[in-house]
Coordinates of C-alpha atoms in Angstrom, one line a residue:
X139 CA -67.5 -104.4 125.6
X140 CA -66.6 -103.6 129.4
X141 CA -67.5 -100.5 131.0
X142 CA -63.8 -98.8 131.1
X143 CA -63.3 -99.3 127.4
X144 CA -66.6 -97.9 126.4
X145 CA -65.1 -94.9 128.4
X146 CA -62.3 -94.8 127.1
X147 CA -63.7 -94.8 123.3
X148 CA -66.0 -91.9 124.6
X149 CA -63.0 -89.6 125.5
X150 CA -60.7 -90.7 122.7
X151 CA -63.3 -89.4 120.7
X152 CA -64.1 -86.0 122.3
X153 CA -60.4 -85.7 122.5
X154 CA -60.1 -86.3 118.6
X155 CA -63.3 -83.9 118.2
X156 CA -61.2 -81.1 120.1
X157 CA -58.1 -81.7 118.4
X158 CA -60.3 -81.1 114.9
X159 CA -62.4 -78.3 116.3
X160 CA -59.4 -75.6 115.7
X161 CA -58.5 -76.9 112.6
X162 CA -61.9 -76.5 111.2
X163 CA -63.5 -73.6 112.4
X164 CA -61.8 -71.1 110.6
X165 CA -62.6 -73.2 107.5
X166 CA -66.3 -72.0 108.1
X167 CA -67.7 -69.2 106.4
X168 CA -68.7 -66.6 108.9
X169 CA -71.7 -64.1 107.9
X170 CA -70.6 -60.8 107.9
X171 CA -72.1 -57.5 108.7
X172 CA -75.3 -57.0 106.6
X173 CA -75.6 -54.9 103.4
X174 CA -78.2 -52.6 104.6
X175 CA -75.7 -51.2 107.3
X176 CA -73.3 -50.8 105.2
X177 CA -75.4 -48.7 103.5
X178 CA -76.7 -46.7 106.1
X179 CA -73.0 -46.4 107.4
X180 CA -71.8 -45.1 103.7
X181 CA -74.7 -42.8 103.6
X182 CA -73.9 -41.1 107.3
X183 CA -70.5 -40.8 105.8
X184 CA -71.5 -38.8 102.7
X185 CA -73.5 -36.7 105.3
X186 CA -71.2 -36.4 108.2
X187 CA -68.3 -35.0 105.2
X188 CA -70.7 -32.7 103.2
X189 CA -71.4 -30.9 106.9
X190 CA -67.8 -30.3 107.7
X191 CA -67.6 -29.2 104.1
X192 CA -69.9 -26.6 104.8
X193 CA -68.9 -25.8 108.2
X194 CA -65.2 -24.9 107.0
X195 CA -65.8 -23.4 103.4
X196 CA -69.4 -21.9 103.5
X197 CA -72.3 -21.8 101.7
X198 CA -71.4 -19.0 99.3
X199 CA -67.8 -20.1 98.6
X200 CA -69.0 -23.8 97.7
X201 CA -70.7 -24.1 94.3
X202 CA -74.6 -24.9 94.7
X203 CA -74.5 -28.0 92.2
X204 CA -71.5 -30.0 94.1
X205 CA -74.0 -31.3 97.0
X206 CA -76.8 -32.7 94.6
X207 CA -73.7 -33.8 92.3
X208 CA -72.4 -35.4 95.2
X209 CA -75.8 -37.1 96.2
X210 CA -76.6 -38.2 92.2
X211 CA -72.7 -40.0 92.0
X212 CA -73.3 -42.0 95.3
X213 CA -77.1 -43.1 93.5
X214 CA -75.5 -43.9 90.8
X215 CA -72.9 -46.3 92.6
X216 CA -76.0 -47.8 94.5
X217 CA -77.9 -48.3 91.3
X218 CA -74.9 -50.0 89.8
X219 CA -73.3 -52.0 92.4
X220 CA -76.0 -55.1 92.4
X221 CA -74.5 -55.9 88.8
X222 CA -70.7 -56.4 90.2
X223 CA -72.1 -59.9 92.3
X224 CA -74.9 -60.4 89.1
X225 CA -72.9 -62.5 87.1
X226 CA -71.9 -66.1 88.1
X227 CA -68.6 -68.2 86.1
X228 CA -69.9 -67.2 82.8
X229 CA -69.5 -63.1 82.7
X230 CA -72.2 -63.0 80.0
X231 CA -74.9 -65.2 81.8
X232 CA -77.3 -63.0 84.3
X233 CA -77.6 -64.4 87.7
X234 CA -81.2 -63.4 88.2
X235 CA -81.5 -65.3 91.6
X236 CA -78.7 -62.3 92.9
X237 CA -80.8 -59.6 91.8
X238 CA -83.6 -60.8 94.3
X239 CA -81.8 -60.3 97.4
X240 CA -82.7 -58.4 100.4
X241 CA -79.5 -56.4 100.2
X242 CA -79.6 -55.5 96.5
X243 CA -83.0 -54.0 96.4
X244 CA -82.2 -51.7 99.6
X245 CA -79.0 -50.6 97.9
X246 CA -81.4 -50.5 94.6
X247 CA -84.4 -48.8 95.8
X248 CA -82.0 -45.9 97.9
X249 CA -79.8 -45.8 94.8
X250 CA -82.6 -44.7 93.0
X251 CA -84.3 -42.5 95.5
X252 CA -80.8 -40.4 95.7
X253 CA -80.6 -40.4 91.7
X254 CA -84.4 -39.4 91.5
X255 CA -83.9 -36.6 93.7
X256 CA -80.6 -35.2 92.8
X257 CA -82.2 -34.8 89.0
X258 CA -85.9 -33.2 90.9
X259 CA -83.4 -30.6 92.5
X260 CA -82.1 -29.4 89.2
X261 CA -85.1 -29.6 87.5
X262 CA -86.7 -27.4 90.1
X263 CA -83.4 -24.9 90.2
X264 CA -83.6 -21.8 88.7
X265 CA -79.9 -22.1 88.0
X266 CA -80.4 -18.9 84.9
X267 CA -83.2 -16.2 84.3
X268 CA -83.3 -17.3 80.7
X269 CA -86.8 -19.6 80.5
X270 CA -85.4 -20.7 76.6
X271 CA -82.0 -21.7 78.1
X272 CA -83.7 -23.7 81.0
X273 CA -86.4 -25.5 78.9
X274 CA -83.8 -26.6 76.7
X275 CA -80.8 -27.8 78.9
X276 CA -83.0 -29.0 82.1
X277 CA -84.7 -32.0 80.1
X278 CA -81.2 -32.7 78.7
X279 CA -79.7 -32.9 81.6
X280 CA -82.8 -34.6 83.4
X281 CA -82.7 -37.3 80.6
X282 CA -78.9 -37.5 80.0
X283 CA -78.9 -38.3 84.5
X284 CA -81.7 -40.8 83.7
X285 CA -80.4 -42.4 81.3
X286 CA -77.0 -43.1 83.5
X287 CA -78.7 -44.5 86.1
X288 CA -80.2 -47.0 84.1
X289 CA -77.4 -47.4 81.3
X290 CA -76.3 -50.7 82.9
X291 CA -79.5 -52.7 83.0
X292 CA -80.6 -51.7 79.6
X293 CA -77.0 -52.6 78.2
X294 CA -77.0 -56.1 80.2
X295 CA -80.8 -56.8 79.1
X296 CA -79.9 -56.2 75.2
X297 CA -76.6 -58.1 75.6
X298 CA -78.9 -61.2 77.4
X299 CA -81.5 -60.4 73.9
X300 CA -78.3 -61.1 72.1
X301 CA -76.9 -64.4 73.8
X302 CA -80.3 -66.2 74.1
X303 CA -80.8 -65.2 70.0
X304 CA -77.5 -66.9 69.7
X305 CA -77.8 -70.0 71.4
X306 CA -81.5 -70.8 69.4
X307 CA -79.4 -70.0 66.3
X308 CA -76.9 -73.0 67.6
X309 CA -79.6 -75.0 68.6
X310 CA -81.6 -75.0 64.9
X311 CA -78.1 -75.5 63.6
X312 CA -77.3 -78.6 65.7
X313 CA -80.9 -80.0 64.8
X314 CA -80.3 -79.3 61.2
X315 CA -77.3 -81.4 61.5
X316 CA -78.5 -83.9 63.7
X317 CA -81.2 -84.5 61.0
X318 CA -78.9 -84.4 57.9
X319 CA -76.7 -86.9 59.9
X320 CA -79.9 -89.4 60.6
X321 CA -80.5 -89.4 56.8
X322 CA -77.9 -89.3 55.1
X323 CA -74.6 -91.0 57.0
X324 CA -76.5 -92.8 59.5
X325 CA -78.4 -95.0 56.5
X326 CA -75.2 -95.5 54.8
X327 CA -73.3 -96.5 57.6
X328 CA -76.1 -99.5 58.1
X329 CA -76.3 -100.4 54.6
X330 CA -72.3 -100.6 54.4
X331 CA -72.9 -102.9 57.2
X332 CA -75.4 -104.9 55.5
X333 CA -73.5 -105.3 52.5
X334 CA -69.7 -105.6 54.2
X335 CA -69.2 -108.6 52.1
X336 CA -69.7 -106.6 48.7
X337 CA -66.3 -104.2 48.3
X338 CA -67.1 -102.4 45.4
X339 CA -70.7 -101.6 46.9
X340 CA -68.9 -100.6 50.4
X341 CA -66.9 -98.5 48.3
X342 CA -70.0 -96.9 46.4
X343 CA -71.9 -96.0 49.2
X344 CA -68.7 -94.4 51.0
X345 CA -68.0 -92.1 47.8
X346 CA -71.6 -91.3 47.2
X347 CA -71.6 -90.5 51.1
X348 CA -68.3 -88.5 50.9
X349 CA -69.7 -86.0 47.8
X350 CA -73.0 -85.7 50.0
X351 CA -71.5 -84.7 53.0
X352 CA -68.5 -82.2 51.1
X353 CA -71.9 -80.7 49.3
X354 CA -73.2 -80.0 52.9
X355 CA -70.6 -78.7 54.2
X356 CA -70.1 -76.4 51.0
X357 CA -73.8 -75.2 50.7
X358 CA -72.3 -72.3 48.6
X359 CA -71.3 -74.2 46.0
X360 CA -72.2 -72.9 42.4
X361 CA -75.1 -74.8 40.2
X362 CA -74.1 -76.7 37.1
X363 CA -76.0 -73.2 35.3
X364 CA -73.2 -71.2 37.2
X365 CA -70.1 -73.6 36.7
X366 CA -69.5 -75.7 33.4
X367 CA -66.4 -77.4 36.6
X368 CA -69.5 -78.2 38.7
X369 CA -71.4 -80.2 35.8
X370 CA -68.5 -81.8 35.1
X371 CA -68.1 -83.3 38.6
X372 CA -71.6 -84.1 39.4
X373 CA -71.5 -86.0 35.7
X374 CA -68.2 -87.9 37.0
X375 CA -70.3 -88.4 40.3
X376 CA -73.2 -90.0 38.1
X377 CA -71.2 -92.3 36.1
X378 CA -69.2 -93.2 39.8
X379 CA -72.7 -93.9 41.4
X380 CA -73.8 -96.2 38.0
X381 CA -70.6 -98.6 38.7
X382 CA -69.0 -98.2 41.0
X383 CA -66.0 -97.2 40.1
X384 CA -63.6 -93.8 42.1
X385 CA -62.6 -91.5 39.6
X386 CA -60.2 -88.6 40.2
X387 CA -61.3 -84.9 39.1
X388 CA -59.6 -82.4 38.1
X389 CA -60.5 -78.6 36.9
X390 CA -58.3 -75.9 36.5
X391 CA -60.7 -72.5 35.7
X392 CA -64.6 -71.8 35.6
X393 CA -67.0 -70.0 33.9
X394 CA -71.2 -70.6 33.0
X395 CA -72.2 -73.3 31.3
X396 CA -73.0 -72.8 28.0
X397 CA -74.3 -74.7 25.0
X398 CA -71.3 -75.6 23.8
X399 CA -69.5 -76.4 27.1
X400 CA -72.7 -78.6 28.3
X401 CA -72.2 -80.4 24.9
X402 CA -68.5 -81.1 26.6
X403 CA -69.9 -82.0 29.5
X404 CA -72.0 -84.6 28.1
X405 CA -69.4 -86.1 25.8
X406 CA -67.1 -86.3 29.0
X407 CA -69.8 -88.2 30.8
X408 CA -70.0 -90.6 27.9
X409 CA -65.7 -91.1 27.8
X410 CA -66.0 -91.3 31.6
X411 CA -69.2 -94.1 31.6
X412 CA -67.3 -96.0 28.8
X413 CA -63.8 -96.0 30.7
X414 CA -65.7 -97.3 34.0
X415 CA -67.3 -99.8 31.7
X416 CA -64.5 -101.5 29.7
X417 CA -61.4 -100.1 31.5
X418 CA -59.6 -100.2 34.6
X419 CA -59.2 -98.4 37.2
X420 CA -57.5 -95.7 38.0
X421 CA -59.7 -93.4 35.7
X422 CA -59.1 -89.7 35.7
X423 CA -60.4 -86.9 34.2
X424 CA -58.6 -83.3 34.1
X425 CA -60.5 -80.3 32.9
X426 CA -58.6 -76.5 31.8
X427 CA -60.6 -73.8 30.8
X428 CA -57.9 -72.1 28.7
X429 CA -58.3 -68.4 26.8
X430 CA -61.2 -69.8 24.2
X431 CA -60.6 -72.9 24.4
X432 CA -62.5 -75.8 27.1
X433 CA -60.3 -78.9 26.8
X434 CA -61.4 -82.3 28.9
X435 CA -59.0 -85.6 29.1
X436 CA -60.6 -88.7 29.9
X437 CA -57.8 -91.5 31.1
X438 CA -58.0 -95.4 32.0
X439 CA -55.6 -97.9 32.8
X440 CA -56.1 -99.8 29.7
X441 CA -56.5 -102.5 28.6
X442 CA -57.0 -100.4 25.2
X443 CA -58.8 -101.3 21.9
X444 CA -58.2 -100.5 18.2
X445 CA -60.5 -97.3 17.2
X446 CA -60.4 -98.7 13.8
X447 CA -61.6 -102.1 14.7
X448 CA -65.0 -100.7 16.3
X449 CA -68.3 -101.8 14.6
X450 CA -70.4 -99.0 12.4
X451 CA -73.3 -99.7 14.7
X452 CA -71.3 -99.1 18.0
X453 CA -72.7 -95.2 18.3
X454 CA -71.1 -94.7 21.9
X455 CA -68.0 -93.4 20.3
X456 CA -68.6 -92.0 17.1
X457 CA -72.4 -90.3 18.1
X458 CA -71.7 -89.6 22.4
X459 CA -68.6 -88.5 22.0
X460 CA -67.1 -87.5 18.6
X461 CA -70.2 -86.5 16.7
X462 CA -71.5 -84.4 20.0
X463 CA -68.5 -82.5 20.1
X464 CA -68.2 -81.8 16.7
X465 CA -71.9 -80.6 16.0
X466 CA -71.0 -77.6 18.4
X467 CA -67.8 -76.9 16.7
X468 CA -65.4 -79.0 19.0
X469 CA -63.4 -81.9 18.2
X470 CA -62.9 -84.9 20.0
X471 CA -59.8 -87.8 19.9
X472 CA -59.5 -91.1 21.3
X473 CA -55.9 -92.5 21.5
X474 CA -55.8 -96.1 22.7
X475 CA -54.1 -99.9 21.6
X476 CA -54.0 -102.8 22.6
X477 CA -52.7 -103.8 25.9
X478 CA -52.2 -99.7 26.5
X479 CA -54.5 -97.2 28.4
X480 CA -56.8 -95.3 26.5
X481 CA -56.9 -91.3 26.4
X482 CA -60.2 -89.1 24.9
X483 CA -58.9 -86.0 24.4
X484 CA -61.9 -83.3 24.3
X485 CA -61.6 -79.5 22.6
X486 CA -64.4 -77.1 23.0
X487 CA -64.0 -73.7 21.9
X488 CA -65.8 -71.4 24.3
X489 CA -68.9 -69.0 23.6
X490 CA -72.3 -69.1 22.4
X491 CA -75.7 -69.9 24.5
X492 CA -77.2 -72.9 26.3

């Protein structure tokens, strides 16, 4: 490059570097004056104004508690003011790198000095003749002025207490479910891929996976002591889980399981395992606890069978279901043809004892 163009380059760029200087300077942050003197300035204030006060009104026409009120109220703003530039985005989070500055201990330390000795005036004033009166309102008021001046940290410090117990309560919860998720949907999701060529497995594993997840989710739920609706469904979920098959539930009222309603339970189970057995799908199964009366329907898709035709020594019907049923005082019907759907009709009066 010649000599005259390298010159040339050198003041197109400090021309350029001019032209930019105005524009960015004021986009600097300039310091400002310290803290400390502001501080010092505010205080000479406060004294400069309580000296003309004096000066024009008097000593015996201004009341002897203003000044050392006057003093207490500006060491109370000093104490207080570190908290306003404390607290970053989040207004609940303690910036505790802010509280270490230069500028708020000064304004900390005199806050406190003024506080300290505005309440040692008082306590030291023989304000009444009355020793009872003064031993009993001086600590108050002593304590009541302490307890100002530090209201704000205490208040911030339980508030942090609070937030930090909160967030380890989030944390177990999200390791609880981070573990309940590794065991239990996590291993199903790998052996639905291992088996993706098996529907009706795929299909098992997603329903048992689906019950699993809905009882997580509902850790309330009632125990099959508790609910004679949640024996019901975790029998339907047992027979589902045997072969495979999605059955719809549904139960209209509740109450405890009792001897007689178990023995429902368990001849429903039976209907149910039968209709997942010899029947097709869609199965169903609707449950009504009605005044005295627990009635259960058990419903396939066919394709039926003659309950005359079934052998003596077939004792799924006629022991499981029928005879169950009726040794607790219940009866039981099966309604079903030939090339129609079959229906086991359930009737369990209510009472008595597991």
């Amino acid at each position: 490059m010649r000599a005259w163009e390298r010159v040339a380059l050198c003041d197109d760029d400090s021309m350029t570097a001019q032209a930019r200087g105005p524009l960015a300077r004021p986009l600097a942050r300039r310091s400002g004056v310290p803290m400390v003197w502001r501080v010092l300035a505010g205080g000479a204030l406060l004294v400069v104004a309580g000296v003309l006060a004096v000066d024009r009104w008097g000593t015996d026409q201004l009341a002897p508690w203003a000044i050392p009120l006057v003093i207490y109220l500006a060491g109370l703003g000093l104490v207080w003011s570190p908290l306003d530039g404390a607290f970053g985005q989040d207004a609940r989070r303690l910036d505790v790198a802010g509280l270490f500055r230069r500028d708020a201990w000064v304004r900390l330390l005199v806050g406190l000095a003024l506080g300290i000795g505005a309440l040692w005036w008082f306590a030291a004033w023989e304000y009444t003749d009355a020793l009872v009166v003064r031993a009993i309102v001086t600590p108050l008021v002593v304590a009541v002025g302490a307890a100002l001046l530090l209201a704000p940290w205490w208040m911030r410090l339980i508030r942090q207490v609070g937030i930090e117990r909160e967030e380890r309560v989030r944390e177990h919860e999200r390791a609880e479910i981070a573990a309940h998720l590794h065991d239990s949907v996590l291993q199903t999701l790998t052996l639905i891929r291992a088996r993706a060529n098996d529907p009706d497995a795929v299909a098992r594993l997603a329903r048992a996976q689906e019950r699993d997840l809905r009882s997580y989710l509902y850790q309330d739920r009632p125990s099959v002591e508790e609910s004679v609706a949640q024996a019901l469904q975790d029998a339907v979920a047992e027979v589902e889980d045997a072969h495979g098959v999605a059955i719809e539930v549904v139960c209209v009222g509740d109450a405890p399981t009792t001897e007689r309603l178990w023995a429902a339970v368990q001849a429903s189970r039976e209907a149910v395992a039968n209709a997942a057995r010899h029947g097709e799908a869609p199965v169903s199964v609707y449950a009504e606890l009605a005044a005295g009366e627990y009635e259960v329907f058990v419903r396939d898709s066919g394709p039926g069978f003659d309950p005359d035709a079934v052998p003596e020594d077939r004792l799924g019907i006629r022991q499981s279901i029928m005879g169950r049923v009726e040794r607790h005082g219940g009866s039981a019907e099966i309604r079903s043809a030939p090339g129609a759907r079959t229906e086991v009709s359930i009737h369990m009066p209510t009472g008595g004892s597991r």
